[in-house]
Amino acid sequence: MGPTKIILKEKDHFQKFYKIITGQADNEESLTSKEATFLLQRFEERLRNWQKLFENIEAANEEEFKKYSEQWLKFMGCTQKIIYPVDIMFSQFNNSDAINKSGKFIKPISVAIKFYNLLSEVFHRGGVWHSVAQRMFTMAENYSSLLNSLFYHKMIGFNHDVTLSYYGENYKQYHLPISKTLDCLFFCASECMFYAVGGYSYLDNFVIEDGIDSDTYVEGLKLLYKAIDAGLGYFIFSDELIGIVPIPKVKFNNRGQFHCSDGPALKNIWGDEAYFYNEIAVDEKIIKHPEQLSIKEILATKNTQIKEVMIEKYGLEKFIETLGYFVLDEIKVENAVYQLLSVDIEERDPIVVLKVNCPSTAKKYYLRVPPRFKRFKDALAWTFGISSNDLNIYFET
């Protein structure tokens, strides 16, 4: 009976979400903390799938990018002329506006924004839209060198006065800036929210606008998912034209920097690749074939950041033991030898390294420390974030 009760409770959540989306709930009705937590957990779960898609750089493909982008536009009933990056002169869109003469969003921006707004209201009622926004702001900031996402524009306050004017007294915190573009992060957030409120399994069909319902729109999202996987960045719209713009597929480290330790970190739809290590642009050889690097080649590298990457990929232990070192300080504790080493790399400062020989495993461990240290205990204390005066306990245990 336990699992059955859980499922029934979840169905109650979804029914409440549906009432909010379709306007059947009271204006003041909000979500409980459990409902809000449940909603946000489902959003995060779905977002992880999208993050894998964004970093699937091998999927970047010009043919698939064009095929599924065009299929989505056709599916949405767009009749404007389609142009691609090689043809796009962005000045062609300078005089266009996202709002037409009748005061409505131009097609298909209108239905996309309405779908997003309906779903966002549920998160707003649960007091968790700001959590969604922060996740999307982080992604938007990571992509800001490649894409001016609607979420990035929201974060920096772009077009805020125009947006306030358009929505008037109905303005909500989740409303995104008025724009003539729709981008991959916007579609990502919309699909994640749809899944979170029970889409695909538990949510009944609902009308968005002008005869377009959620079932129909979500069928189109499946095409967009494939287009984005192939490299779609964003659409830009006018009454007469639609520009389709790709962006490279990118891998990031946990600090949001371009990074891949064993392959390209960036690949575009034309197959061009670029290699980054913690946001430092490097040659393919350094990432894919570090075994081909030589000590001479590393020392001859003028760029300090690239040299550091080369040393790391070559292997710190191998580099130190091959090049040689000077022992700055040494401590012996219970048959274990602890050394502070200095290695000349033909820079202003040497590499300074803690070297520990483990008596039980006979393994050697190397740890970089700032070059200012001359005593082993000071350097080791720094790694623990304590004073060397407090370090004795670590040697005694």
XYZ file of C-alpha atoms in Angstrom:
397
model
C 0.000 0.000 0.000
C 2.937 2.369 0.609
C 3.959 2.902 -3.052
C 0.291 3.210 -4.076
C -0.245 6.020 -1.561
C 2.805 7.864 -2.867
C 1.511 7.641 -6.449
C -1.910 8.890 -5.403
C -0.367 11.846 -3.598
C 1.687 12.689 -6.688
C -1.454 12.579 -8.836
C -3.028 15.078 -6.462
C -0.021 17.348 -7.027
C -0.429 17.123 -10.799
C -4.152 17.854 -10.627
C -3.431 20.994 -8.642
C -0.749 22.047 -11.143
C -3.250 21.552 -13.963
C -5.831 23.766 -12.267
C -3.282 26.562 -11.919
C -2.206 26.242 -15.569
C -5.769 26.309 -16.871
C -6.938 29.125 -14.576
C -9.306 26.906 -12.566
C -7.490 27.600 -9.285
C -8.181 30.654 -7.163
C -5.834 33.547 -7.850
C -4.467 33.339 -4.324
C -4.043 29.556 -4.249
C -0.438 28.547 -3.661
C 1.514 25.301 -3.380
C 2.429 23.639 -0.136
C 6.121 23.286 0.684
C 5.948 19.572 -0.186
C 4.325 20.309 -3.534
C 6.899 22.998 -4.299
C 9.807 20.718 -3.357
C 8.355 17.907 -5.482
C 7.972 20.296 -8.425
C 11.518 21.605 -8.185
C 12.982 18.101 -7.847
C 11.313 17.051 -11.093
C 12.597 20.168 -12.828
C 16.170 19.438 -11.687
C 15.836 15.818 -12.781
C 14.817 16.851 -16.286
C 17.440 19.589 -16.502
C 20.210 17.029 -15.955
C 19.102 15.265 -19.137
C 19.272 18.524 -21.057
C 22.738 19.266 -19.717
C 23.926 15.960 -21.124
C 22.398 16.908 -24.473
C 24.108 20.312 -24.500
C 27.491 18.679 -23.868
C 26.983 15.915 -26.446
C 29.358 17.631 -28.859
C 29.612 14.655 -31.196
C 25.975 15.278 -32.194
C 26.791 18.650 -33.819
C 25.696 18.245 -37.430
C 24.736 20.805 -40.074
C 22.267 18.574 -41.919
C 20.372 17.584 -38.764
C 20.466 21.160 -37.472
C 18.769 22.465 -40.627
C 16.380 19.534 -40.993
C 14.831 19.671 -37.528
C 14.899 23.469 -37.237
C 12.949 23.786 -40.487
C 10.571 20.967 -39.520
C 9.706 22.783 -36.296
C 9.015 26.054 -38.110
C 6.819 24.242 -40.626
C 5.062 22.408 -37.791
C 4.332 25.773 -36.144
C 2.822 27.103 -39.371
C 5.511 29.702 -40.044
C 5.449 31.126 -43.574
C 8.337 33.597 -43.380
C 11.426 33.151 -45.538
C 14.134 31.124 -43.771
C 17.736 32.347 -43.827
C 20.893 30.876 -42.319
C 24.078 32.345 -40.791
C 25.948 32.724 -44.077
C 23.006 34.726 -45.421
C 22.016 36.577 -42.260
C 22.656 40.274 -42.077
C 21.323 41.123 -38.645
C 20.535 44.605 -39.888
C 17.654 42.931 -41.749
C 15.990 42.442 -38.358
C 16.805 45.879 -36.926
C 13.466 47.388 -37.848
C 11.424 44.355 -36.788
C 9.678 43.991 -33.464
C 8.485 41.015 -31.434
C 5.104 42.741 -31.075
C 2.956 43.244 -34.187
C 0.657 46.186 -34.927
C -2.237 44.542 -33.089
C -0.164 44.407 -29.903
C 0.527 40.654 -29.971
C 3.715 38.644 -30.276
C 4.514 37.635 -33.838
C 4.196 33.977 -34.757
C 5.494 31.599 -33.338
C 6.904 33.680 -30.460
C 3.373 34.152 -29.122
C 2.584 30.485 -28.454
C 6.099 29.731 -27.148
C 5.945 32.575 -24.622
C 2.370 31.735 -23.587
C 3.337 28.087 -22.987
C 6.309 29.179 -20.898
C 4.234 31.685 -18.904
C 1.475 29.180 -18.105
C 3.989 26.707 -16.702
C 5.986 29.369 -14.874
C 2.871 30.402 -12.959
C 2.905 27.026 -11.173
C 6.494 27.565 -10.031
C 5.620 31.134 -9.058
C 2.738 29.901 -6.879
C 5.142 27.495 -5.208
C 7.677 30.207 -4.460
C 10.358 28.307 -6.385
C 10.520 30.195 -9.666
C 13.583 32.037 -8.356
C 15.332 28.641 -7.999
C 14.533 27.825 -11.610
C 15.744 31.269 -12.632
C 19.060 30.853 -10.819
C 19.716 27.528 -12.543
C 18.916 29.058 -15.918
C 20.873 32.250 -15.169
C 23.947 30.123 -14.422
C 23.603 28.272 -17.715
C 22.936 31.525 -19.563
C 26.067 33.085 -18.082
C 28.137 30.059 -19.102
C 26.887 30.445 -22.671
C 27.030 34.250 -22.745
C 30.048 34.330 -25.094
C 28.082 32.250 -27.603
C 24.462 33.171 -27.020
C 22.438 36.090 -25.662
C 19.733 33.985 -24.081
C 16.425 35.386 -22.890
C 17.513 34.344 -19.410
C 20.743 36.281 -19.771
C 18.739 39.327 -20.857
C 16.478 38.815 -17.834
C 19.523 38.637 -15.556
C 20.983 41.923 -16.807
C 17.634 43.733 -16.980
C 17.577 44.086 -20.774
C 14.353 45.612 -22.165
C 12.852 45.670 -18.679
C 10.837 48.869 -19.193
C 9.390 47.589 -22.471
C 8.464 44.300 -20.806
C 6.791 46.086 -17.883
C 4.858 48.247 -20.311
C 3.641 45.251 -22.314
C 2.397 43.199 -19.351
C 1.245 46.171 -17.291
C -0.427 45.259 -14.001
C -0.235 41.574 -14.977
C 3.568 41.566 -14.897
C 5.050 38.676 -12.904
C 8.642 37.987 -11.842
C 8.919 35.103 -14.326
C 8.092 37.174 -17.421
C 11.090 37.234 -19.756
C 12.193 40.329 -21.715
C 10.300 41.166 -24.879
C 12.491 39.840 -27.680
C 12.348 38.789 -31.323
C 14.470 35.710 -30.527
C 13.747 32.310 -29.045
C 16.793 30.369 -27.894
C 17.816 26.863 -26.868
C 17.939 27.645 -23.133
C 14.422 29.072 -23.271
C 13.129 25.888 -24.911
C 15.088 23.830 -22.391
C 13.457 25.609 -19.437
C 9.986 25.289 -20.989
C 10.337 21.556 -21.562
C 11.779 20.952 -18.084
C 8.873 22.822 -16.496
C 6.379 20.875 -18.601
C 7.879 17.595 -17.397
C 7.944 18.860 -13.803
C 4.206 19.625 -13.722
C 3.418 16.111 -14.973
C 3.752 16.449 -18.712
C 3.929 13.307 -20.883
C 2.328 11.072 -18.234
C 0.032 12.792 -15.731
C -1.012 16.152 -17.179
C -4.163 16.522 -19.252
C -4.038 18.437 -22.515
C -4.646 22.184 -22.207
C -5.199 25.066 -24.637
C -2.336 27.521 -25.111
C -3.757 29.941 -27.680
C -5.410 30.171 -31.102
C -6.372 26.515 -31.193
C -2.873 25.285 -30.319
C -2.934 22.946 -27.345
C -0.169 21.525 -25.180
C -0.144 18.132 -26.891
C 0.450 19.789 -30.248
C 3.103 22.176 -28.971
C 5.001 19.408 -27.167
C 5.117 17.357 -30.365
C 6.945 20.337 -31.824
C 9.298 20.433 -28.838
C 10.464 16.938 -29.771
C 11.685 18.355 -33.084
C 13.392 21.228 -31.277
C 15.110 18.783 -28.946
C 16.728 17.127 -31.977
C 17.578 20.491 -33.545
C 19.256 21.699 -30.355
C 21.146 18.414 -30.041
C 22.489 19.049 -33.553
C 23.569 22.613 -32.714
C 20.591 25.016 -32.824
C 21.324 28.177 -30.858
C 18.362 30.428 -31.532
C 15.755 31.739 -33.974
C 15.354 35.411 -34.794
C 11.995 36.505 -36.203
C 10.416 39.257 -38.234
C 7.130 39.373 -40.141
C 8.955 38.385 -43.334
C 12.107 36.545 -42.250
C 13.272 33.868 -39.826
C 16.967 33.527 -39.118
C 18.208 30.180 -37.814
C 21.491 30.491 -35.950
C 23.653 27.614 -34.648
C 26.026 27.734 -31.711
C 28.869 25.311 -30.952
C 28.238 22.367 -28.666
C 30.381 22.932 -25.563
C 31.642 21.035 -22.527
C 32.181 22.871 -19.233
C 33.930 22.207 -15.945
C 32.097 22.745 -12.647
C 33.104 26.423 -12.698
C 31.341 27.022 -16.010
C 34.582 27.232 -18.019
C 35.133 25.622 -21.415
C 36.870 22.372 -20.544
C 37.465 18.792 -21.639
C 40.373 16.722 -20.385
C 40.341 14.054 -23.090
C 38.874 15.574 -26.260
C 37.527 18.733 -27.869
C 35.614 21.061 -25.567
C 33.848 22.783 -28.460
C 32.511 21.630 -31.814
C 30.331 23.463 -34.336
C 27.896 22.116 -36.932
C 30.566 22.260 -39.635
C 32.853 19.923 -37.699
C 35.383 22.518 -36.491
C 36.762 21.640 -33.067
C 38.560 23.574 -30.344
C 40.373 22.349 -27.258
C 40.159 24.005 -23.852
C 41.475 23.029 -20.440
C 39.883 25.035 -17.636
C 39.103 27.771 -20.210
C 42.697 27.848 -21.535
C 42.823 27.301 -25.296
C 45.387 24.635 -26.140
C 46.482 22.488 -29.082
C 44.883 19.122 -29.788
C 48.161 17.349 -29.042
C 48.208 18.546 -25.422
C 44.759 17.095 -24.748
C 44.672 13.976 -26.898
C 48.351 12.973 -27.078
C 50.142 14.250 -23.952
C 52.496 11.260 -24.174
C 54.047 12.937 -27.228
C 55.078 16.006 -25.212
C 58.719 16.431 -24.267
C 60.399 18.234 -21.387
C 62.172 20.460 -23.905
C 58.887 21.373 -25.596
C 57.222 22.175 -22.277
C 60.061 24.399 -21.070
C 60.183 26.211 -24.425
C 56.498 27.197 -24.190
C 56.253 30.939 -23.529
C 52.624 31.084 -22.424
C 52.654 30.342 -18.682
C 49.049 29.101 -18.562
C 49.572 26.693 -21.450
C 52.817 25.500 -19.873
C 50.935 24.697 -16.672
C 48.396 22.638 -18.616
C 51.196 20.807 -20.430
C 52.835 19.891 -17.124
C 49.558 18.621 -15.707
C 48.785 16.536 -18.803
C 52.371 15.261 -19.023
C 52.113 14.191 -15.376
C 53.479 16.167 -12.450
C 55.417 13.222 -10.976
C 56.935 12.254 -14.320
C 57.834 15.872 -15.059
C 59.540 16.440 -11.707
C 61.420 13.160 -11.633
C 62.588 13.574 -15.243
C 63.621 17.221 -15.004
C 65.144 17.011 -11.530
C 64.599 19.091 -8.412
C 66.158 20.764 -5.398
C 65.069 19.705 -1.885
C 64.081 22.809 0.083
C 63.117 20.989 3.261
C 62.676 17.440 4.539
C 60.925 15.788 7.508
C 60.955 12.120 8.501
C 58.058 10.727 10.542
C 57.662 7.027 11.375
C 59.721 5.837 8.398
C 57.836 8.157 6.026
C 59.746 10.886 4.204
C 58.110 14.259 3.595
C 59.902 16.684 1.251
C 59.365 20.158 -0.119
C 60.809 20.311 -3.639
C 61.670 23.197 -5.962
C 61.688 22.662 -9.717
C 63.127 25.232 -12.138
C 60.794 25.649 -15.132
C 62.596 28.702 -16.558
C 59.963 31.120 -15.256
C 60.145 33.875 -12.635
C 58.965 31.416 -9.988
C 59.831 27.722 -9.728
C 57.297 24.958 -9.177
C 57.163 24.075 -5.478
C 55.798 20.651 -4.606
C 55.078 18.585 -1.519
C 56.375 15.043 -1.956
C 55.189 12.348 0.431
C 56.448 8.758 0.488
C 53.817 6.488 2.045
C 55.537 3.681 4.075
C 52.573 1.278 3.911
C 51.939 1.456 0.154
C 55.343 2.672 -1.049
C 53.486 5.190 -3.211
C 54.696 8.714 -3.857
C 52.289 11.630 -3.748
C 52.935 15.092 -5.221
C 50.988 18.245 -4.401
C 51.571 21.730 -5.819
C 51.833 24.598 -3.331
C 52.561 28.331 -3.802
C 56.242 29.054 -4.544
C 56.593 31.296 -1.465
C 56.981 28.337 0.894
C 60.459 27.297 2.065
C 59.507 24.989 4.970
C 57.620 21.723 4.577
C 55.379 22.254 7.630
C 54.280 25.698 6.425
C 53.407 24.304 2.999
C 51.517 21.321 4.424
C 49.623 23.531 6.872
C 48.551 25.698 3.930
C 46.931 22.676 2.244
C 44.783 22.171 5.366
C 44.031 25.875 5.744
C 45.615 26.023 9.207
C 48.685 27.466 10.905
C 51.864 25.391 10.987
C 51.750 25.715 14.799
C 48.608 23.552 14.766
C 50.048 20.875 12.494
C 51.631 18.585 15.074
C 48.367 16.660 15.557
C 48.584 15.441 11.976
C 52.074 14.053 12.515
C 51.129 12.394 15.799
C 48.107 10.411 14.502
